Short mmCIF file of C-alpha atoms in Angstrom, two decimals:
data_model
loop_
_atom_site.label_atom_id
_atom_site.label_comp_id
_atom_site.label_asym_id
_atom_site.label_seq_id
_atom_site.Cartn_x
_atom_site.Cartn_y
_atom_site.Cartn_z
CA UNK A 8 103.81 -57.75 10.85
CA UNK A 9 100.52 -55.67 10.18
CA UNK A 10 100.16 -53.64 7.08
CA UNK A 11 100.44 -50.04 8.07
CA UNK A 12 98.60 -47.58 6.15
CA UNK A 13 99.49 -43.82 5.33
CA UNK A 14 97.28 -41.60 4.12
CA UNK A 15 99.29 -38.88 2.16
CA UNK A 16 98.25 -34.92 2.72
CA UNK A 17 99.47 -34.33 -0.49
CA UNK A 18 95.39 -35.24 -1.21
CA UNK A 19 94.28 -33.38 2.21
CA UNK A 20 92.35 -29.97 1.99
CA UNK A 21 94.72 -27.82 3.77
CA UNK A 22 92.50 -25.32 4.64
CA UNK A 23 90.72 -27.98 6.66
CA UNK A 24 93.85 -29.87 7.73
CA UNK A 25 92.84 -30.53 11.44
CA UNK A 26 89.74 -31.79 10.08
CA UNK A 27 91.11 -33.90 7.09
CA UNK A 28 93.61 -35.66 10.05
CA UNK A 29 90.84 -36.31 12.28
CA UNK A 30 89.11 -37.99 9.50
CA UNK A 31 92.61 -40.41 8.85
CA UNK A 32 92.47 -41.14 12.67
CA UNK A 33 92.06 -44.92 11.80
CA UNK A 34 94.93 -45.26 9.65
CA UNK A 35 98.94 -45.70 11.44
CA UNK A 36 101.15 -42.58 9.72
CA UNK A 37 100.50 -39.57 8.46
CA UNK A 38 102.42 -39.70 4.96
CA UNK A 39 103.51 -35.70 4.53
CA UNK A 40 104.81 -35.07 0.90
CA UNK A 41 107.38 -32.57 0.43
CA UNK A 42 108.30 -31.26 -3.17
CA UNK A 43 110.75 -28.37 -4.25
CA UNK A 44 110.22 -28.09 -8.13
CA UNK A 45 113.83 -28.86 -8.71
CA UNK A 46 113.94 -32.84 -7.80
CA UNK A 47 110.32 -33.03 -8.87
CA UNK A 48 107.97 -30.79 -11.22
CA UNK A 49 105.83 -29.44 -8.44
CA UNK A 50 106.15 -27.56 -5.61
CA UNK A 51 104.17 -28.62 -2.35
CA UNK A 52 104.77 -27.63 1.31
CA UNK A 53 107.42 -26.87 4.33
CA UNK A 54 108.05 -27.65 7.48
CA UNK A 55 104.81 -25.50 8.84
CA UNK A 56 102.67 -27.43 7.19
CA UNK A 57 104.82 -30.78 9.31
CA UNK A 58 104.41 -28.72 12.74
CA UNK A 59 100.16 -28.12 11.81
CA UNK A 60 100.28 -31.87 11.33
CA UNK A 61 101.98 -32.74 14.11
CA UNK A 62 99.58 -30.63 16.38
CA UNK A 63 96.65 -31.89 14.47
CA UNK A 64 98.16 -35.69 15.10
CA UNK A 65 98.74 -35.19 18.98
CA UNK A 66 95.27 -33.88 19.18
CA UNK A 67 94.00 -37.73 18.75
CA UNK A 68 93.02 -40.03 20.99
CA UNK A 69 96.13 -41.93 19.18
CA UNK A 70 98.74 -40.00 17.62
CA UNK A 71 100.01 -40.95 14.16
CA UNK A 72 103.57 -40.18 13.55
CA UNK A 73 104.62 -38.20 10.73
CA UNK A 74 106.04 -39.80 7.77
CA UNK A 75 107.96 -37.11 5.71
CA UNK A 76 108.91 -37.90 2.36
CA UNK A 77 111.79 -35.59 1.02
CA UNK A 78 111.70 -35.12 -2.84
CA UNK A 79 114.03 -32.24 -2.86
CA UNK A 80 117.72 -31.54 -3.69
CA UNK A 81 120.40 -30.92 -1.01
CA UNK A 82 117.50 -32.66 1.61
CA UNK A 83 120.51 -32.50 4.79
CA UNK A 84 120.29 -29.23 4.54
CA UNK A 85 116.82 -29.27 5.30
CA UNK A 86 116.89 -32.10 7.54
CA UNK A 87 116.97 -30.54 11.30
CA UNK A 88 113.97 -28.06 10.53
CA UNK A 89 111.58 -31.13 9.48
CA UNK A 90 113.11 -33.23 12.48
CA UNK A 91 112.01 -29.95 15.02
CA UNK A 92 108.64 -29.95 12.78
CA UNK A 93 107.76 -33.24 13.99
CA UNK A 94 108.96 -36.15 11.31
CA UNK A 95 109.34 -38.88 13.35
CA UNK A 96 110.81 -40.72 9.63
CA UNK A 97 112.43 -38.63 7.52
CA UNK A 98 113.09 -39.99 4.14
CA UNK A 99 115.50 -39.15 1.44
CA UNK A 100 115.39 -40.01 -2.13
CA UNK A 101 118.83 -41.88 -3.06
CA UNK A 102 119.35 -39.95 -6.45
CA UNK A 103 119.67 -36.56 -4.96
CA UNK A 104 121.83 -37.42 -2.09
CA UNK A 105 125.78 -37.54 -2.64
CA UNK A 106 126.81 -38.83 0.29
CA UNK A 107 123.71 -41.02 0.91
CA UNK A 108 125.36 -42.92 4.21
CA UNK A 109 126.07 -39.12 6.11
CA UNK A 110 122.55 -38.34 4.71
CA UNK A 111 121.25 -41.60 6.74
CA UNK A 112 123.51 -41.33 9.79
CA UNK A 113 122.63 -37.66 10.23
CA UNK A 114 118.67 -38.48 10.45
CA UNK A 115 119.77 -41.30 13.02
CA UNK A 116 121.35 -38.71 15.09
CA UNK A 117 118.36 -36.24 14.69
CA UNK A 118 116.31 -39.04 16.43
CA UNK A 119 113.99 -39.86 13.29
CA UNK A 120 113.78 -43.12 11.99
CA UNK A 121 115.99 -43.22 8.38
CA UNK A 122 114.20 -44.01 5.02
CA UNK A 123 115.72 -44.26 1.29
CA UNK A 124 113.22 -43.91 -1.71
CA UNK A 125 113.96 -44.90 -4.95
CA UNK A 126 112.73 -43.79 -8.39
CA UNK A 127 110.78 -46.22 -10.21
CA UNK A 128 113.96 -46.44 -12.56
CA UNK A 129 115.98 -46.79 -9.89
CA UNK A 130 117.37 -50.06 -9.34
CA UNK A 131 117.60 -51.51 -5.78
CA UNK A 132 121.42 -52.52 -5.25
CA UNK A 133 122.20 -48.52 -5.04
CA UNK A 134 120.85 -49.90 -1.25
CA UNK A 135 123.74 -52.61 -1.05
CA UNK A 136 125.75 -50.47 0.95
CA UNK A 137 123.49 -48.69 3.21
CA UNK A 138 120.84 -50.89 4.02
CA UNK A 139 121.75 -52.18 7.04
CA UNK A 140 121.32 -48.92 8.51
CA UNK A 141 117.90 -47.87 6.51
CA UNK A 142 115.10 -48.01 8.80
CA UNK A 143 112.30 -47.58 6.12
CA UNK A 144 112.81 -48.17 2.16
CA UNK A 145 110.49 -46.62 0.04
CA UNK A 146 109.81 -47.76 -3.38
CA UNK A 147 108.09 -45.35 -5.49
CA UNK A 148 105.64 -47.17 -7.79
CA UNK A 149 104.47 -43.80 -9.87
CA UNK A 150 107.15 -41.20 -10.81
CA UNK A 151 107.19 -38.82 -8.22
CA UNK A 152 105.42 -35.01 -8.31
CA UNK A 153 102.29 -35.32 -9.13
CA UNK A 154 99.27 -37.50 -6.50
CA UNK A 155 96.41 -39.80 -8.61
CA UNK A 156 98.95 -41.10 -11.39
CA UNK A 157 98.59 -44.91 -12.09
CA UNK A 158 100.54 -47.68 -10.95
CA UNK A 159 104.02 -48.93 -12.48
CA UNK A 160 103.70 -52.16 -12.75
CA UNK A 161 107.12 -52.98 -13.34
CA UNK A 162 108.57 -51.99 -9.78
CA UNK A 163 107.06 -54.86 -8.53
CA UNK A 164 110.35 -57.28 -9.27
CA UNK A 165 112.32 -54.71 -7.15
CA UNK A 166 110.23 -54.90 -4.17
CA UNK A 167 110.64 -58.34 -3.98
CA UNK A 168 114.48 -58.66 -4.36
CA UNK A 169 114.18 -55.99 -2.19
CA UNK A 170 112.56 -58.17 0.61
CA UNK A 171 114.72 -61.06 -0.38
CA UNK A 172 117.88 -58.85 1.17
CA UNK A 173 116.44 -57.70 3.94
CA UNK A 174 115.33 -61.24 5.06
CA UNK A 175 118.32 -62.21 3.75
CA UNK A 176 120.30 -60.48 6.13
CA UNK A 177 117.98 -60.26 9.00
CA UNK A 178 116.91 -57.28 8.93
CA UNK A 179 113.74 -55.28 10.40
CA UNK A 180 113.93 -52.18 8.11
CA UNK A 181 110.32 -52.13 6.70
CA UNK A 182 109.53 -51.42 2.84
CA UNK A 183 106.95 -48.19 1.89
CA UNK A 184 105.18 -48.14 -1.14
CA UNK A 185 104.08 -44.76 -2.62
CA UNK A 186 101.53 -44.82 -5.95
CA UNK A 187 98.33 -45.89 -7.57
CA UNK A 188 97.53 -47.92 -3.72
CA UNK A 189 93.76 -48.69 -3.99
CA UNK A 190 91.87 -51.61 -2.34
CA UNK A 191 91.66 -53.58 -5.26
CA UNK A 192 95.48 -53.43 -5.43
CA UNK A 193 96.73 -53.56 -2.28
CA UNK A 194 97.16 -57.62 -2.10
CA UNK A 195 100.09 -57.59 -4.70
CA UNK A 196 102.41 -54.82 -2.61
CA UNK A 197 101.57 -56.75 0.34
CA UNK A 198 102.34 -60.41 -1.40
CA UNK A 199 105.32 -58.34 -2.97
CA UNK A 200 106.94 -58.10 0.33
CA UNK A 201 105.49 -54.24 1.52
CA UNK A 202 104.99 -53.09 5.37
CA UNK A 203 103.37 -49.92 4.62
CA UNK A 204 101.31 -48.54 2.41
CA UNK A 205 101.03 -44.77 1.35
CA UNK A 206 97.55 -43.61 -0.20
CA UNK A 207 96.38 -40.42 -1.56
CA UNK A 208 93.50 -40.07 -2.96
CA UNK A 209 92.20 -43.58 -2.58
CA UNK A 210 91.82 -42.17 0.90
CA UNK A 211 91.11 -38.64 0.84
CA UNK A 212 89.37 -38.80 -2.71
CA UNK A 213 86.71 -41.33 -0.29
CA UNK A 214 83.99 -39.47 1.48
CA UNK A 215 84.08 -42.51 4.20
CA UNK A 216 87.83 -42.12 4.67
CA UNK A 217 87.95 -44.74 8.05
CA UNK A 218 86.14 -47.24 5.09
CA UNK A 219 88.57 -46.30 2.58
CA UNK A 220 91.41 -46.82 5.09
CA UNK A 221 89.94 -50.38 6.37
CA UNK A 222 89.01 -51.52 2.44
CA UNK A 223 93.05 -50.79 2.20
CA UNK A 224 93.90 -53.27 5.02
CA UNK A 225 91.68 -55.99 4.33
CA UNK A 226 93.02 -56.43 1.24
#
């Protein structure tokens, strides 16, 4: 399949953010970063920010769906209000969930496609038992918090043992990756076994950001 590329707002000028989407309309998600200074060191936006995103989204000729990335504690509790924001995936980290399978069913029956991300440090058989329900698996490749931090190199084993499984077992669940994406990178998540790609400020940080977005791809 096509790489899909997803800018992340977490790089976006808010006050602008109608603008800053229309300027992403090339690219296939809109990557929405949520943080509660608990689960990470920072503290970023709620689901208003989703439903402005959402409206600035539909307002395209071709509306991007909205890729929410949950680095918070206790995320089921917070679940429905980003679902009735507009996620259309909803993604939960697996080291703050307890019950990580009711965490995953629940977003099915919300009507959102299912993601898992993992820590850097976080090795990828904590997925053994889940996976055939995951919809999306997102491998962080920078420790999460904080946008423009440089690349991890060592994730890269796991997201290829991670692809292994999943074509292993048949699978279509498609593998994120979240960190240091630039175009001169993006051929060894892609060769790694990735489906989409989440970028910050390689894309935002661009002033052509439709360039920035196609220099992504054709890598």
């Amino acid at each position: 399949m096509p790489v899909l590329i997803a800018p992340s707002i977490l790089s976006a000028d808010f006050g602008h953010l109608h603008d800053e989407i229309a300027s992403i309309a090339s690219a296939d998600w809109i990557h929405v970063d949520v943080m509660d200074g608990k689960f990470v060191p920072n503290i970023t936006i709620g689901p208003l920010i989703v439903e402005a995103a959402r409206r600035a989204s539909q307002s395209l000729a071709r509306p991007l769906p909205i890729d929410v990335h949950l680095m918070i504690v206790e995320p089921d509790r917070y679940l429905a209000d980003f679902r009735k924001a507009g996620a259309d995936v909803l993604t939960v980290h697996a080291e703050a969930c307890v019950h990580l399978d009711r965490s995953v069913q629940y977003i099915k029956q919300l009507g959102a496609l299912a993601g898992v991300s993992l820590n850097p440090h976080t090795p990828e058989n904590v997925l053994d038992y889940v996976l055939d329900e995951v919809d999306v698996v997102l491998c962080m490749t920078v420790n999460p918090g904080f946008g423009g931090q440089s690349l991890i190199d060592r994730v890269f084993p796991k997201i290829e043992k991670i692809r292994r499984e999943i074509d292993r077992r048949g699978l279509k669940t498609l593998i994120e990756v979240d960190g240091g994406v630039k175009p001169e990178n993006a051929h060894r998540f892609r060769e790694a076994g990735a489906h989409v790609m989440v970028a910050g400020s390689a894309v935002f940080g661009a002033k052509d950001r439709k360039a920035a977005i196609d220099a992504i791809r054709r890598a």
